[in-house]
Tab-separated table of C-alpha atoms and ligand atoms in Angstrom:
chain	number	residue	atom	x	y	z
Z	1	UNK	CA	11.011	11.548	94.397
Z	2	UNK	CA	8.733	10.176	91.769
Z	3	UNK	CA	10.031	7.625	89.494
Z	4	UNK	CA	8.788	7.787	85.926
Z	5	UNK	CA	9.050	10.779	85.124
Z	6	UNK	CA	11.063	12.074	81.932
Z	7	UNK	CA	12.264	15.474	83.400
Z	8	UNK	CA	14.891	15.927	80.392
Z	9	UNK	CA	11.864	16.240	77.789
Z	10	UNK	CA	10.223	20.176	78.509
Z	11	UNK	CA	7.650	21.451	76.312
Z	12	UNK	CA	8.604	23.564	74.376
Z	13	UNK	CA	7.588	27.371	73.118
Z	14	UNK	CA	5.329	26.729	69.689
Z	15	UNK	CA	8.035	24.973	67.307
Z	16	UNK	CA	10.586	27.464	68.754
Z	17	UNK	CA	13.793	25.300	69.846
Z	18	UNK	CA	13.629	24.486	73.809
Z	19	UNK	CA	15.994	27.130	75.659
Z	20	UNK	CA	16.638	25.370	79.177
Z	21	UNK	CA	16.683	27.159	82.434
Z	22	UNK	CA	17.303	24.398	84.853
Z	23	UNK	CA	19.266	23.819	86.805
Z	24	UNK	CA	19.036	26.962	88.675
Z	25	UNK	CA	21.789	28.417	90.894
Z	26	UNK	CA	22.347	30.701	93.078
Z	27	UNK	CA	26.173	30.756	93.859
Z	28	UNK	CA	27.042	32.552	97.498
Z	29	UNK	CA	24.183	35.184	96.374
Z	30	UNK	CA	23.606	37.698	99.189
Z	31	UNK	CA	21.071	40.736	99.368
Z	32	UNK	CA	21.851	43.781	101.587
Z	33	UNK	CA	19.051	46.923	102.118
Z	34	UNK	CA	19.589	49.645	104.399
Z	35	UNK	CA	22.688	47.785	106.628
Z	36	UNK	CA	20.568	44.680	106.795
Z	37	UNK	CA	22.006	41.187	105.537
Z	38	UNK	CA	18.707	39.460	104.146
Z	39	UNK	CA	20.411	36.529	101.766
Z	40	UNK	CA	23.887	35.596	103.411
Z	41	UNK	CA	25.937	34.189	101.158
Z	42	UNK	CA	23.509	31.270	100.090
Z	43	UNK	CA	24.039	28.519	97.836
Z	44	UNK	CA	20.828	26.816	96.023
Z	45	UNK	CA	20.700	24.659	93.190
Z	46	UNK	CA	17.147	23.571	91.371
Z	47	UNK	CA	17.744	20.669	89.875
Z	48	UNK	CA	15.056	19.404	87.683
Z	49	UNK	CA	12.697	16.905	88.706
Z	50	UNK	CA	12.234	16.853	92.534
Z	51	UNK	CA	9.070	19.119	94.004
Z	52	UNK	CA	11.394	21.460	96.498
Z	53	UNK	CA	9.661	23.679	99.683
Z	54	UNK	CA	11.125	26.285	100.301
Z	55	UNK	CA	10.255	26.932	103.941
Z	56	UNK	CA	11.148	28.803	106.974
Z	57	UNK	CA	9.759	32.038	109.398
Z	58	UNK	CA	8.084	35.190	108.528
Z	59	UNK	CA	11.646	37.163	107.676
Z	60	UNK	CA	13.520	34.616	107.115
Z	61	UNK	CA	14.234	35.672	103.680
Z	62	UNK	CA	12.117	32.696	101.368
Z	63	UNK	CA	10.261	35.754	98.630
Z	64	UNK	CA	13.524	37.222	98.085
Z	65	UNK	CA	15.529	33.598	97.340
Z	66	UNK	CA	12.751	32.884	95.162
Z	67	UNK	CA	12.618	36.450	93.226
Z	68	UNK	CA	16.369	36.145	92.742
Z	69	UNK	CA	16.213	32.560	91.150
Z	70	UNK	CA	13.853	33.906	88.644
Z	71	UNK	CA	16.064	36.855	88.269
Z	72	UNK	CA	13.233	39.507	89.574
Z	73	UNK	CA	15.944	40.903	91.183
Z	74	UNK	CA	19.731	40.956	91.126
Z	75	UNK	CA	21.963	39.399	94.647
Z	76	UNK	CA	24.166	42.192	95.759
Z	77	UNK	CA	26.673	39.212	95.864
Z	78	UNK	CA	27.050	35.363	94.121
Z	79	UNK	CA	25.385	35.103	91.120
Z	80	UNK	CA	22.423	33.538	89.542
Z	81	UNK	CA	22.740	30.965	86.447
Z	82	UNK	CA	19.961	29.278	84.898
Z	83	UNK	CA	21.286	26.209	83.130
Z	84	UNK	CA	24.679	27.005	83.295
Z	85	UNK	CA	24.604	30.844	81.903
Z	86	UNK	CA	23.339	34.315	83.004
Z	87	UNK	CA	19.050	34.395	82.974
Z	88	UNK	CA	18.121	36.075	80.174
Z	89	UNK	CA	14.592	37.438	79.523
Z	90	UNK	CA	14.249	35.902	76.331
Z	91	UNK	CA	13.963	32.741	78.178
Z	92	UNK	CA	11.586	33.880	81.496
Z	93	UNK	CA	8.446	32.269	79.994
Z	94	UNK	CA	10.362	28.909	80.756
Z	95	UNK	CA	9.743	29.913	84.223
Z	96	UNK	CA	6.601	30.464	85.546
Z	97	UNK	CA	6.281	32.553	88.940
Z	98	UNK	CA	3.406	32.518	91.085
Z	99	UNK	CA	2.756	35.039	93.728
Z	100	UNK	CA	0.395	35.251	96.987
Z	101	UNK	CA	-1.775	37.535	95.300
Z	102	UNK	CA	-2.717	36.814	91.372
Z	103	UNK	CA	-2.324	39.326	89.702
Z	104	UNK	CA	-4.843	39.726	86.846
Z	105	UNK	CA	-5.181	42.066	83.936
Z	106	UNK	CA	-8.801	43.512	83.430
Z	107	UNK	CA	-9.961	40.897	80.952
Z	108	UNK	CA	-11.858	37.426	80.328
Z	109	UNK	CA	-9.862	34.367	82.298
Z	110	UNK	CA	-8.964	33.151	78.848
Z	111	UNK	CA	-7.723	36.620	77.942
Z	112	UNK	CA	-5.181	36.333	80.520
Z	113	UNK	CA	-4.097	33.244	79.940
Z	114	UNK	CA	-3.982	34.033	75.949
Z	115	UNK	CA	-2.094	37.595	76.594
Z	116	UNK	CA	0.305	35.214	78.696
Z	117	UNK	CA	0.766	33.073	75.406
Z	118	UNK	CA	1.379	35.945	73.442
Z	119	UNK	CA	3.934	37.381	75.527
Z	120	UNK	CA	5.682	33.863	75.431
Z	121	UNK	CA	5.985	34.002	71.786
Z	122	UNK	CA	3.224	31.317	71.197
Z	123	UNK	CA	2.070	31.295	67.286
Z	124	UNK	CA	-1.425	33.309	67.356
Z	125	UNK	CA	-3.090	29.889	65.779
Z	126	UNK	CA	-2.055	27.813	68.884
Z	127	UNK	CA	-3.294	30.209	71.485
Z	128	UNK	CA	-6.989	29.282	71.754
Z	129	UNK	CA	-6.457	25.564	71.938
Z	130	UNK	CA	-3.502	26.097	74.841
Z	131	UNK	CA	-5.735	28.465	77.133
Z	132	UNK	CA	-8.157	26.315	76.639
Z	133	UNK	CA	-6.718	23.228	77.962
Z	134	UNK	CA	-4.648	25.134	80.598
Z	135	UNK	CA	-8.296	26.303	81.691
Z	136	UNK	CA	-9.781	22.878	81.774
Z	137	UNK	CA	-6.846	21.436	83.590
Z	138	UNK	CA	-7.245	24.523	86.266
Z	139	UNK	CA	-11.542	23.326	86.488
Z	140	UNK	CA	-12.207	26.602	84.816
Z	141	UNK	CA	-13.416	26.149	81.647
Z	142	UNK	CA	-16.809	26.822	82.618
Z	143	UNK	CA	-15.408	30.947	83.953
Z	144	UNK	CA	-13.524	31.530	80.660
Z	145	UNK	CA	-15.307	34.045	79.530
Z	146	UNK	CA	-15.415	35.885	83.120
Z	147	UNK	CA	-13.736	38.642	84.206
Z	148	UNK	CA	-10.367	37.513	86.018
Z	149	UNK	CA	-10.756	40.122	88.563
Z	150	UNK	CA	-14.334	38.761	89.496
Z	151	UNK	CA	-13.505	35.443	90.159
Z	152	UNK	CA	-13.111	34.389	93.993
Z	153	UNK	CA	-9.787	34.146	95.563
Z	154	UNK	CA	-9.233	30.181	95.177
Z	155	UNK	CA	-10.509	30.666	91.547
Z	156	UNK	CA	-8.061	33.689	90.270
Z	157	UNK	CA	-4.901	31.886	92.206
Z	158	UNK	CA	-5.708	28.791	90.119
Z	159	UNK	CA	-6.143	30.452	86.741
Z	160	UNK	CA	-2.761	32.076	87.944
Z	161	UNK	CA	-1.038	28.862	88.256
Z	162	UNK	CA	-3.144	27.769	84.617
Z	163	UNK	CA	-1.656	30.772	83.016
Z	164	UNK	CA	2.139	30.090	84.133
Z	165	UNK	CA	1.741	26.672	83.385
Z	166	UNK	CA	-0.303	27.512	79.562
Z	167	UNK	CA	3.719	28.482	78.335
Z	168	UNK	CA	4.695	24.701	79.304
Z	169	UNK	CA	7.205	26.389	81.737
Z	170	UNK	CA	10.079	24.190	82.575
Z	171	UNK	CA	9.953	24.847	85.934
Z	172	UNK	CA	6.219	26.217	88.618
Z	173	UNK	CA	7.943	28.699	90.804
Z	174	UNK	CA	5.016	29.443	93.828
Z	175	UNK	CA	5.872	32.036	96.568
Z	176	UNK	CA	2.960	30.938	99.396
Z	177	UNK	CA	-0.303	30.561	96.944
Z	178	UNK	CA	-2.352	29.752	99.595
Z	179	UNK	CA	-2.078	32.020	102.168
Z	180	UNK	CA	-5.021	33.804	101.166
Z	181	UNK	CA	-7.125	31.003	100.792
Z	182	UNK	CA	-9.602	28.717	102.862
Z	183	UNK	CA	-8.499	24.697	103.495
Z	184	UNK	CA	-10.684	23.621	100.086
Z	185	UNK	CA	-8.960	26.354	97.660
Z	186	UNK	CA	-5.960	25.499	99.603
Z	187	UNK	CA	-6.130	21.406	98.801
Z	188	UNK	CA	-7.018	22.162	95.231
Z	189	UNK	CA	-4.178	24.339	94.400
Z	190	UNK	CA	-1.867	22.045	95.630
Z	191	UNK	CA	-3.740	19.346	93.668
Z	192	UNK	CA	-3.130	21.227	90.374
Z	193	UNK	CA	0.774	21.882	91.406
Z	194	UNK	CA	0.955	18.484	92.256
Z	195	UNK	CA	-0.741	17.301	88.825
Z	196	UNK	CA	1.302	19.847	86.958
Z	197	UNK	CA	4.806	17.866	88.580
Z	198	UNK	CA	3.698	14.589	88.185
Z	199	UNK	CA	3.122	15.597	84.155
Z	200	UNK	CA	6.684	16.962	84.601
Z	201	UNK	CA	7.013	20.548	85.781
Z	202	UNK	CA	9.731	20.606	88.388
Z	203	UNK	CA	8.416	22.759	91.246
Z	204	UNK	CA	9.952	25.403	93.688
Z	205	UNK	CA	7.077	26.072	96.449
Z	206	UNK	CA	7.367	28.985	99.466
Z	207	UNK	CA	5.365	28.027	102.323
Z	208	UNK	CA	5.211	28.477	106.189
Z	209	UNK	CA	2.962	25.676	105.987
Z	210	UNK	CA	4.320	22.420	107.831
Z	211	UNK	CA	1.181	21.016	106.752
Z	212	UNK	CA	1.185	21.653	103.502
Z	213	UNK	CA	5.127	20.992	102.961
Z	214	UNK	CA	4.730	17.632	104.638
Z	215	UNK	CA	1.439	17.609	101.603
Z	216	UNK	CA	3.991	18.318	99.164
Z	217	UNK	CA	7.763	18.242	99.681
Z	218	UNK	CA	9.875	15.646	97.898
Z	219	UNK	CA	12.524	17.781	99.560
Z	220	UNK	CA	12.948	20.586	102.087
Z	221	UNK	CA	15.340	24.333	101.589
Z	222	UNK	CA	14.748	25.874	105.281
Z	223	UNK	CA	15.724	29.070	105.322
Z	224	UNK	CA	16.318	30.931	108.765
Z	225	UNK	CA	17.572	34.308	108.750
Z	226	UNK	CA	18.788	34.591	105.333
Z	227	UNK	CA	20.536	31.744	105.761
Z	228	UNK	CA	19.793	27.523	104.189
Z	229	UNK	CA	19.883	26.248	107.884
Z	230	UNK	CA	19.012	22.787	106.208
Z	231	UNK	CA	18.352	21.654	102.724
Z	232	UNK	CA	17.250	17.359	102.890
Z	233	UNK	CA	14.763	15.013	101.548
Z	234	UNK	CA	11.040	15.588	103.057
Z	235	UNK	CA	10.938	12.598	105.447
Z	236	UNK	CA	14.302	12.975	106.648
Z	237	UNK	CA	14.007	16.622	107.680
Z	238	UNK	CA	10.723	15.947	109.375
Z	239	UNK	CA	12.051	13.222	111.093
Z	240	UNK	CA	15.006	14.134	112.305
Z	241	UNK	CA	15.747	17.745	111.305
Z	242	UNK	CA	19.652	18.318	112.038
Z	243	UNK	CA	19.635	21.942	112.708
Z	244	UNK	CA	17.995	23.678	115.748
Z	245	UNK	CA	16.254	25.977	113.663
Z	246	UNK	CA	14.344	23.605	111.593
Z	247	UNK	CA	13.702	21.277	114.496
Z	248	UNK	CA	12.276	24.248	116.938
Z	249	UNK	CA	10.360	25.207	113.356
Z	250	UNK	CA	8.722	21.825	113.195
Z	251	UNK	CA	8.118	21.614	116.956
Z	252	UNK	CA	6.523	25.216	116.669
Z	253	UNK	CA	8.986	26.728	118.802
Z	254	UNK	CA	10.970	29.071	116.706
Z	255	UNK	CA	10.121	32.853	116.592
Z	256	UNK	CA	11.958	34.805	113.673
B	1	ATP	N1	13.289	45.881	99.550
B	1	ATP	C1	13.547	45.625	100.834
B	1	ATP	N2	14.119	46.551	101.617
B	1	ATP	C2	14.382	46.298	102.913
B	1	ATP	N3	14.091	45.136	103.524
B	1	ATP	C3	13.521	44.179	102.794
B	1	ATP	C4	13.214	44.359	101.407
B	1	ATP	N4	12.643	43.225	100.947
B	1	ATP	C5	12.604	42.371	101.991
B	1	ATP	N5	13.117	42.941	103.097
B	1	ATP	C6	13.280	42.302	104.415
B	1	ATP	O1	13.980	41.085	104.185
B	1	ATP	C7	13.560	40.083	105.079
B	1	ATP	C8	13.187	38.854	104.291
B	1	ATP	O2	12.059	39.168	103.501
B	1	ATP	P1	11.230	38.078	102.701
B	1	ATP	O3	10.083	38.799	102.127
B	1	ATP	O4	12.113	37.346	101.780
B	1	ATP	O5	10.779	37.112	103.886
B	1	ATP	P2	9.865	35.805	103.801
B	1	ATP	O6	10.677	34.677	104.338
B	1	ATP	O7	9.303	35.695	102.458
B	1	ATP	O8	8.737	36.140	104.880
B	1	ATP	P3	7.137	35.887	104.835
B	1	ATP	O9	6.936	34.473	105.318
B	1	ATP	O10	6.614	36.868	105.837
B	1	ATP	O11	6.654	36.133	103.455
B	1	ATP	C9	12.423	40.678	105.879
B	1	ATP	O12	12.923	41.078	107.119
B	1	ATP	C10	11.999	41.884	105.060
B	1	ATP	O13	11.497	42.904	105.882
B	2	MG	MG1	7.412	35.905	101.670
């Protein structure tokens, strides 16, 4: 974990007061479709501050946990609280979600990122000086005025992450960013969600990646059919992974 860091102080939305989301739990939260358990009965808290992978198999049930922390969808069982009471929409910009495909509106990169400020509530006279910097901090001042949808694949999942972070979310939620992209867009998207914690974001990041968790992970949720098999600190689960799962994952033995 990095020291340092004042996790307690979140931006907040223009002058608005801060409305806190973290911690997040999920409380013995299960999801069932067509006979199927896919979340059994998992427990999950987000605590600010640490940079947590979520990681596991194809299947193993790591969108869904992430979608039902940010309340995209409801558990069929257990509950979800962000900071201690039900999620509430009024307070979703606080979280920004990420998903394996941007998704972009048909508009100017700054467009999205100021339609993104707009939907947060940000004061109209703040906007251009916020998607600006969230821009610059992405390397993409110089495509502002581009069409989103034009922009390459490493480009648009970076003004993504630029225009989740322009609402000063209190927490980057990222459900596998990279799988799309080459080894270069890869290592600069993590750079930027690595800047983005070390300035204070806490961080929930999906990835199948051992690589790029071992890149990343302060600490490690593995997730093995719909199940936390193991949830530890980064060096200890690589090195000595106490559940089978996670150690045939890491040894690249472990089919879903
Ligand atoms: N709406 C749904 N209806 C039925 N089954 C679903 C639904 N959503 C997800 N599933 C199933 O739930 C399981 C877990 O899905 P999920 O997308 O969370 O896996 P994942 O760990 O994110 O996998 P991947 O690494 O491939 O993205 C999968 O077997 C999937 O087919
Ligand atoms: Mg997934």
């Amino acid at each position: 974990m990095r020291p340092s860091l004042d996790f307690a102080t979140g931006g907040g939305v223009g002058d608005q007061p801060v409305d806190r989301v973290l911690p997040i739990r999920g409380s013995g939260v299960s999801i069932r479709r067509a006979g199927r358990t896919l979340l059994d009965r998992v427990d999950l808290t987000i605590e600010p501050g640490p940079l947590t992978v979520i990681m596991g198999p194809n299947g193993a049930g790591k969108s869904l946990l992430l979608r039902v922390l940010a309340a995209l969808i409801e558990p069929d069982d257990g509950a979800v609280s962000w900071a201690g009471t039900a999620p509430s929409r009024r307070r979703a910009p606080r979280l920004g979600f990420v998903f394996q495909k941007p998704v972009m509106l048909r508009r100017s990169a700054i467009d999205n990122v100021r339609y993104a400020l707009k939907v947060a509530g940000v004061p109209r006279i703040e906007r251009d000086s916020r998607a600006l910097d969230a821009l610059a901090g992405a390397g993409l001042d110089r495509l502002a005025g581009s069409p989103a949808r034009v922009l390459s694949g490493g480009e648009q999942q970076r003004l993504a992450i630029a225009r989740a972070l322009a609402t000063r979310p209190e927490i980057l939620l990222l459900d596998e960013p990279t799988a799309n992209l080459d080894p270069t867009a890869t290592l600069a998207i993590e750079d930027q969600v690595r800047r983005a914690h070390q300035a204070g974001t806490t961080v929930a990041f999906v990835t199948h990646d051992l690589g790029q968790a071992r890149r990343l992970a302060d600490q490690i949720v593995f997730l093995h059919q719909g199940r936390i098999a193991e949830h530890a600190p980064a060096a200890q689960f690589f090195a000595q992974p106490s559940s089978e799962a996670a150690a045939a994952f890491i040894e690249g033995r472990l089919m879903p």
